[in-house]
Amino acid sequence: MNDPRILVVEDEGLVALDICKQLGIMGYHNVFNIGNADKALRYVENNVLDLALLDIHIQGSMDGIQLGEVLRNRCDTPVVYLTAYTDSETVERAKHTEPYGYLVKPVDARELRSTIEVALFKHQLEAARE
């Protein structure tokens, strides 16, 4: 996929900056960061995405898991969660949104790269089958 459009939803500025910087180093230059669930929803109304990287605890009227569910159902956008939360309740909630990955922060650059590549590839395969 040539220069996929990736949305990063992370409300901690330094963390968001680091993730976006890592993505740039990896060769992803079509990256957009939004720190709020409501703004992210407005953004996707007018923009097609190839992948969304979502923090679970974000500002706005919904958390990242709820946002992930909306993105998958409404926009067929693959979702990868980037979070510090690994408790069983959060993981169970996340699983029901069928994410393409669940990475625990701080995220290792190699894990981020491989998760993104697999998620994009898997979504392409699914789209081709339909």
PDB file of C-alpha atoms in Angstrom:
ATOM      1  CA  MET A   1       0.000   0.000   0.000  1.00  0.00           C
ATOM      2  CA  ASN A   2       1.440   3.351  -1.024  1.00  0.00           C
ATOM      3  CA  ASP A   3       1.526   5.867   1.797  1.00  0.00           C
ATOM      4  CA  PRO A   4      -1.443   4.654   3.864  1.00  0.00           C
ATOM      5  CA  ARG A   5      -3.549   7.224   5.707  1.00  0.00           C
ATOM      6  CA  ILE A   6      -3.108   6.622   9.432  1.00  0.00           C
ATOM      7  CA  LEU A   7      -5.020   8.352  12.214  1.00  0.00           C
ATOM      8  CA  VAL A   8      -3.435   8.475  15.659  1.00  0.00           C
ATOM      9  CA  VAL A   9      -5.878   9.269  18.469  1.00  0.00           C
ATOM     10  CA  GLU A  10      -3.785  10.055  21.523  1.00  0.00           C
ATOM     11  CA  ASP A  11      -4.488  12.884  23.954  1.00  0.00           C
ATOM     12  CA  GLU A  12      -1.074  12.970  25.640  1.00  0.00           C
ATOM     13  CA  GLY A  13       0.914  15.391  23.498  1.00  0.00           C
ATOM     14  CA  LEU A  14       4.391  13.960  24.035  1.00  0.00           C
ATOM     15  CA  VAL A  15       3.224  10.394  23.466  1.00  0.00           C
ATOM     16  CA  ALA A  16       1.386  11.442  20.294  1.00  0.00           C
ATOM     17  CA  LEU A  17       4.453  13.309  19.048  1.00  0.00           C
ATOM     18  CA  ASP A  18       6.652  10.266  19.687  1.00  0.00           C
ATOM     19  CA  ILE A  19       4.280   7.889  17.882  1.00  0.00           C
ATOM     20  CA  CYS A  20       3.969  10.217  14.893  1.00  0.00           C
ATOM     21  CA  LYS A  21       7.758  10.664  14.799  1.00  0.00           C
ATOM     22  CA  GLN A  22       8.252   6.874  14.870  1.00  0.00           C
ATOM     23  CA  LEU A  23       5.758   6.483  12.034  1.00  0.00           C
ATOM     24  CA  GLY A  24       7.603   9.106   9.977  1.00  0.00           C
ATOM     25  CA  ILE A  25      10.900   7.289  10.495  1.00  0.00           C
ATOM     26  CA  MET A  26       9.199   4.087   9.332  1.00  0.00           C
ATOM     27  CA  GLY A  27       8.176   5.824   6.107  1.00  0.00           C
ATOM     28  CA  TYR A  28       4.558   6.613   6.930  1.00  0.00           C
ATOM     29  CA  HIS A  29       4.048  10.275   6.040  1.00  0.00           C
ATOM     30  CA  ASN A  30       0.280  10.487   5.715  1.00  0.00           C
ATOM     31  CA  VAL A  31      -0.265  10.508   9.501  1.00  0.00           C
ATOM     32  CA  PHE A  32      -2.798  12.624  11.351  1.00  0.00           C
ATOM     33  CA  ASN A  33      -2.951  13.055  15.121  1.00  0.00           C
ATOM     34  CA  ILE A  34      -6.147  14.006  16.924  1.00  0.00           C
ATOM     35  CA  GLY A  35      -6.344  14.012  20.714  1.00  0.00           C
ATOM     36  CA  ASN A  36     -10.098  13.772  21.178  1.00  0.00           C
ATOM     37  CA  ALA A  37     -12.717  11.149  20.243  1.00  0.00           C
ATOM     38  CA  ASP A  38     -15.294  13.697  19.087  1.00  0.00           C
ATOM     39  CA  LYS A  39     -12.816  15.479  16.804  1.00  0.00           C
ATOM     40  CA  ALA A  40     -11.678  12.110  15.459  1.00  0.00           C
ATOM     41  CA  LEU A  41     -15.256  11.228  14.521  1.00  0.00           C
ATOM     42  CA  ARG A  42     -15.692  14.537  12.728  1.00  0.00           C
ATOM     43  CA  TYR A  43     -12.419  13.938  10.895  1.00  0.00           C
ATOM     44  CA  VAL A  44     -13.411  10.497   9.605  1.00  0.00           C
ATOM     45  CA  GLU A  45     -16.721  11.835   8.288  1.00  0.00           C
ATOM     46  CA  ASN A  46     -14.753  13.640   5.563  1.00  0.00           C
ATOM     47  CA  ASN A  47     -11.613  11.521   5.243  1.00  0.00           C
ATOM     48  CA  VAL A  48     -10.964   7.899   4.324  1.00  0.00           C
ATOM     49  CA  LEU A  49      -8.453   6.101   6.542  1.00  0.00           C
ATOM     50  CA  ASP A  50      -6.398   2.978   6.073  1.00  0.00           C
ATOM     51  CA  LEU A  51      -5.673   2.477   9.783  1.00  0.00           C
ATOM     52  CA  ALA A  52      -6.450   3.987  13.180  1.00  0.00           C
ATOM     53  CA  LEU A  53      -4.080   3.772  16.145  1.00  0.00           C
ATOM     54  CA  LEU A  54      -6.163   4.459  19.241  1.00  0.00           C
ATOM     55  CA  ASP A  55      -5.335   5.097  22.854  1.00  0.00           C
ATOM     56  CA  ILE A  56      -8.069   3.674  25.053  1.00  0.00           C
ATOM     57  CA  HIS A  57      -8.328   6.475  27.614  1.00  0.00           C
ATOM     58  CA  ILE A  58      -8.881   9.637  25.558  1.00  0.00           C
ATOM     59  CA  GLN A  59     -10.767  12.869  25.905  1.00  0.00           C
ATOM     60  CA  GLY A  60     -14.249  13.238  24.478  1.00  0.00           C
ATOM     61  CA  SER A  61     -17.675  11.703  24.802  1.00  0.00           C
ATOM     62  CA  MET A  62     -16.396   8.154  24.329  1.00  0.00           C
ATOM     63  CA  ASP A  63     -13.274   6.176  25.100  1.00  0.00           C
ATOM     64  CA  GLY A  64     -10.967   4.618  22.512  1.00  0.00           C
ATOM     65  CA  ILE A  65     -12.734   1.274  22.554  1.00  0.00           C
ATOM     66  CA  GLN A  66     -16.076   2.879  21.779  1.00  0.00           C
ATOM     67  CA  LEU A  67     -14.399   4.957  19.067  1.00  0.00           C
ATOM     68  CA  GLY A  68     -12.794   1.809  17.666  1.00  0.00           C
ATOM     69  CA  GLU A  69     -16.157   0.122  17.432  1.00  0.00           C
ATOM     70  CA  VAL A  70     -17.614   3.084  15.544  1.00  0.00           C
ATOM     71  CA  LEU A  71     -14.662   3.218  13.148  1.00  0.00           C
ATOM     72  CA  ARG A  72     -14.879  -0.498  12.377  1.00  0.00           C
ATOM     73  CA  ASN A  73     -18.656  -0.556  11.947  1.00  0.00           C
ATOM     74  CA  ARG A  74     -19.258   2.769  10.250  1.00  0.00           C
ATOM     75  CA  CYS A  75     -16.076   3.197   8.201  1.00  0.00           C
ATOM     76  CA  ASP A  76     -14.558  -0.305   8.015  1.00  0.00           C
ATOM     77  CA  THR A  77     -11.332   1.158   9.374  1.00  0.00           C
ATOM     78  CA  PRO A  78      -8.927  -1.329  10.926  1.00  0.00           C
ATOM     79  CA  VAL A  79      -8.013  -0.436  14.503  1.00  0.00           C
ATOM     80  CA  VAL A  80      -4.906  -1.035  16.590  1.00  0.00           C
ATOM     81  CA  TYR A  81      -5.026  -0.089  20.259  1.00  0.00           C
ATOM     82  CA  LEU A  82      -2.013   1.593  21.869  1.00  0.00           C
ATOM     83  CA  THR A  83      -2.576   1.681  25.594  1.00  0.00           C
ATOM     84  CA  ALA A  84      -1.082   1.342  29.037  1.00  0.00           C
ATOM     85  CA  TYR A  85      -4.094  -0.650  30.233  1.00  0.00           C
ATOM     86  CA  THR A  86      -3.817  -4.429  30.314  1.00  0.00           C
ATOM     87  CA  ASP A  87      -6.452  -5.316  32.892  1.00  0.00           C
ATOM     88  CA  SER A  88      -8.717  -8.169  31.854  1.00  0.00           C
ATOM     89  CA  GLU A  89     -11.885  -6.051  31.690  1.00  0.00           C
ATOM     90  CA  THR A  90     -10.301  -3.571  29.259  1.00  0.00           C
ATOM     91  CA  VAL A  91      -8.829  -6.340  27.105  1.00  0.00           C
ATOM     92  CA  GLU A  92     -12.221  -8.115  26.992  1.00  0.00           C
ATOM     93  CA  ARG A  93     -13.976  -4.915  25.908  1.00  0.00           C
ATOM     94  CA  ALA A  94     -11.337  -4.319  23.256  1.00  0.00           C
ATOM     95  CA  LYS A  95     -11.573  -7.866  21.875  1.00  0.00           C
ATOM     96  CA  HIS A  96     -15.244  -7.373  21.029  1.00  0.00           C
ATOM     97  CA  THR A  97     -14.328  -4.598  18.566  1.00  0.00           C
ATOM     98  CA  GLU A  98     -12.142  -7.041  16.588  1.00  0.00           C
ATOM     99  CA  PRO A  99      -8.945  -4.969  16.634  1.00  0.00           C
ATOM    100  CA  TYR A 100      -6.028  -5.758  14.381  1.00  0.00           C
ATOM    101  CA  GLY A 101      -3.640  -5.309  17.288  1.00  0.00           C
ATOM    102  CA  TYR A 102      -3.263  -4.372  20.961  1.00  0.00           C
ATOM    103  CA  LEU A 103       0.073  -2.804  21.888  1.00  0.00           C
ATOM    104  CA  VAL A 104       1.100  -1.812  25.396  1.00  0.00           C
ATOM    105  CA  LYS A 105       2.832   1.539  25.870  1.00  0.00           C
ATOM    106  CA  PRO A 106       5.592   2.383  25.774  1.00  0.00           C
ATOM    107  CA  VAL A 107       5.526   0.807  22.347  1.00  0.00           C
ATOM    108  CA  ASP A 108       8.640  -0.734  20.843  1.00  0.00           C
ATOM    109  CA  ALA A 109       9.264   0.602  17.326  1.00  0.00           C
ATOM    110  CA  ARG A 110       9.723  -2.903  15.868  1.00  0.00           C
ATOM    111  CA  GLU A 111       6.431  -4.091  17.362  1.00  0.00           C
ATOM    112  CA  LEU A 112       4.670  -0.979  16.094  1.00  0.00           C
ATOM    113  CA  ARG A 113       6.047  -1.467  12.579  1.00  0.00           C
ATOM    114  CA  SER A 114       5.175  -5.146  12.365  1.00  0.00           C
ATOM    115  CA  THR A 115       1.704  -4.629  13.827  1.00  0.00           C
ATOM    116  CA  ILE A 116       0.946  -1.852  11.343  1.00  0.00           C
ATOM    117  CA  GLU A 117       2.225  -3.866   8.397  1.00  0.00           C
ATOM    118  CA  VAL A 118       0.218  -6.940   9.381  1.00  0.00           C
ATOM    119  CA  ALA A 119      -2.929  -4.877  10.039  1.00  0.00           C
ATOM    120  CA  LEU A 120      -2.741  -3.114   6.676  1.00  0.00           C
ATOM    121  CA  PHE A 121      -2.041  -6.395   4.847  1.00  0.00           C
ATOM    122  CA  LYS A 122      -4.852  -8.238   6.614  1.00  0.00           C
ATOM    123  CA  HIS A 123      -7.327  -5.467   5.860  1.00  0.00           C
ATOM    124  CA  GLN A 124      -6.294  -5.493   2.177  1.00  0.00           C
ATOM    125  CA  LEU A 125      -6.862  -9.247   2.020  1.00  0.00           C
ATOM    126  CA  GLU A 126     -10.276  -8.933   3.630  1.00  0.00           C
ATOM    127  CA  ALA A 127     -11.274  -6.169   1.223  1.00  0.00           C
ATOM    128  CA  ALA A 128     -10.103  -8.222  -1.779  1.00  0.00           C
ATOM    129  CA  ARG A 129     -12.190 -11.208  -0.620  1.00  0.00           C
ATOM    130  CA  GLU A 130     -15.321  -9.073  -0.454  1.00  0.00           C
TER     131      GLU A 130
END
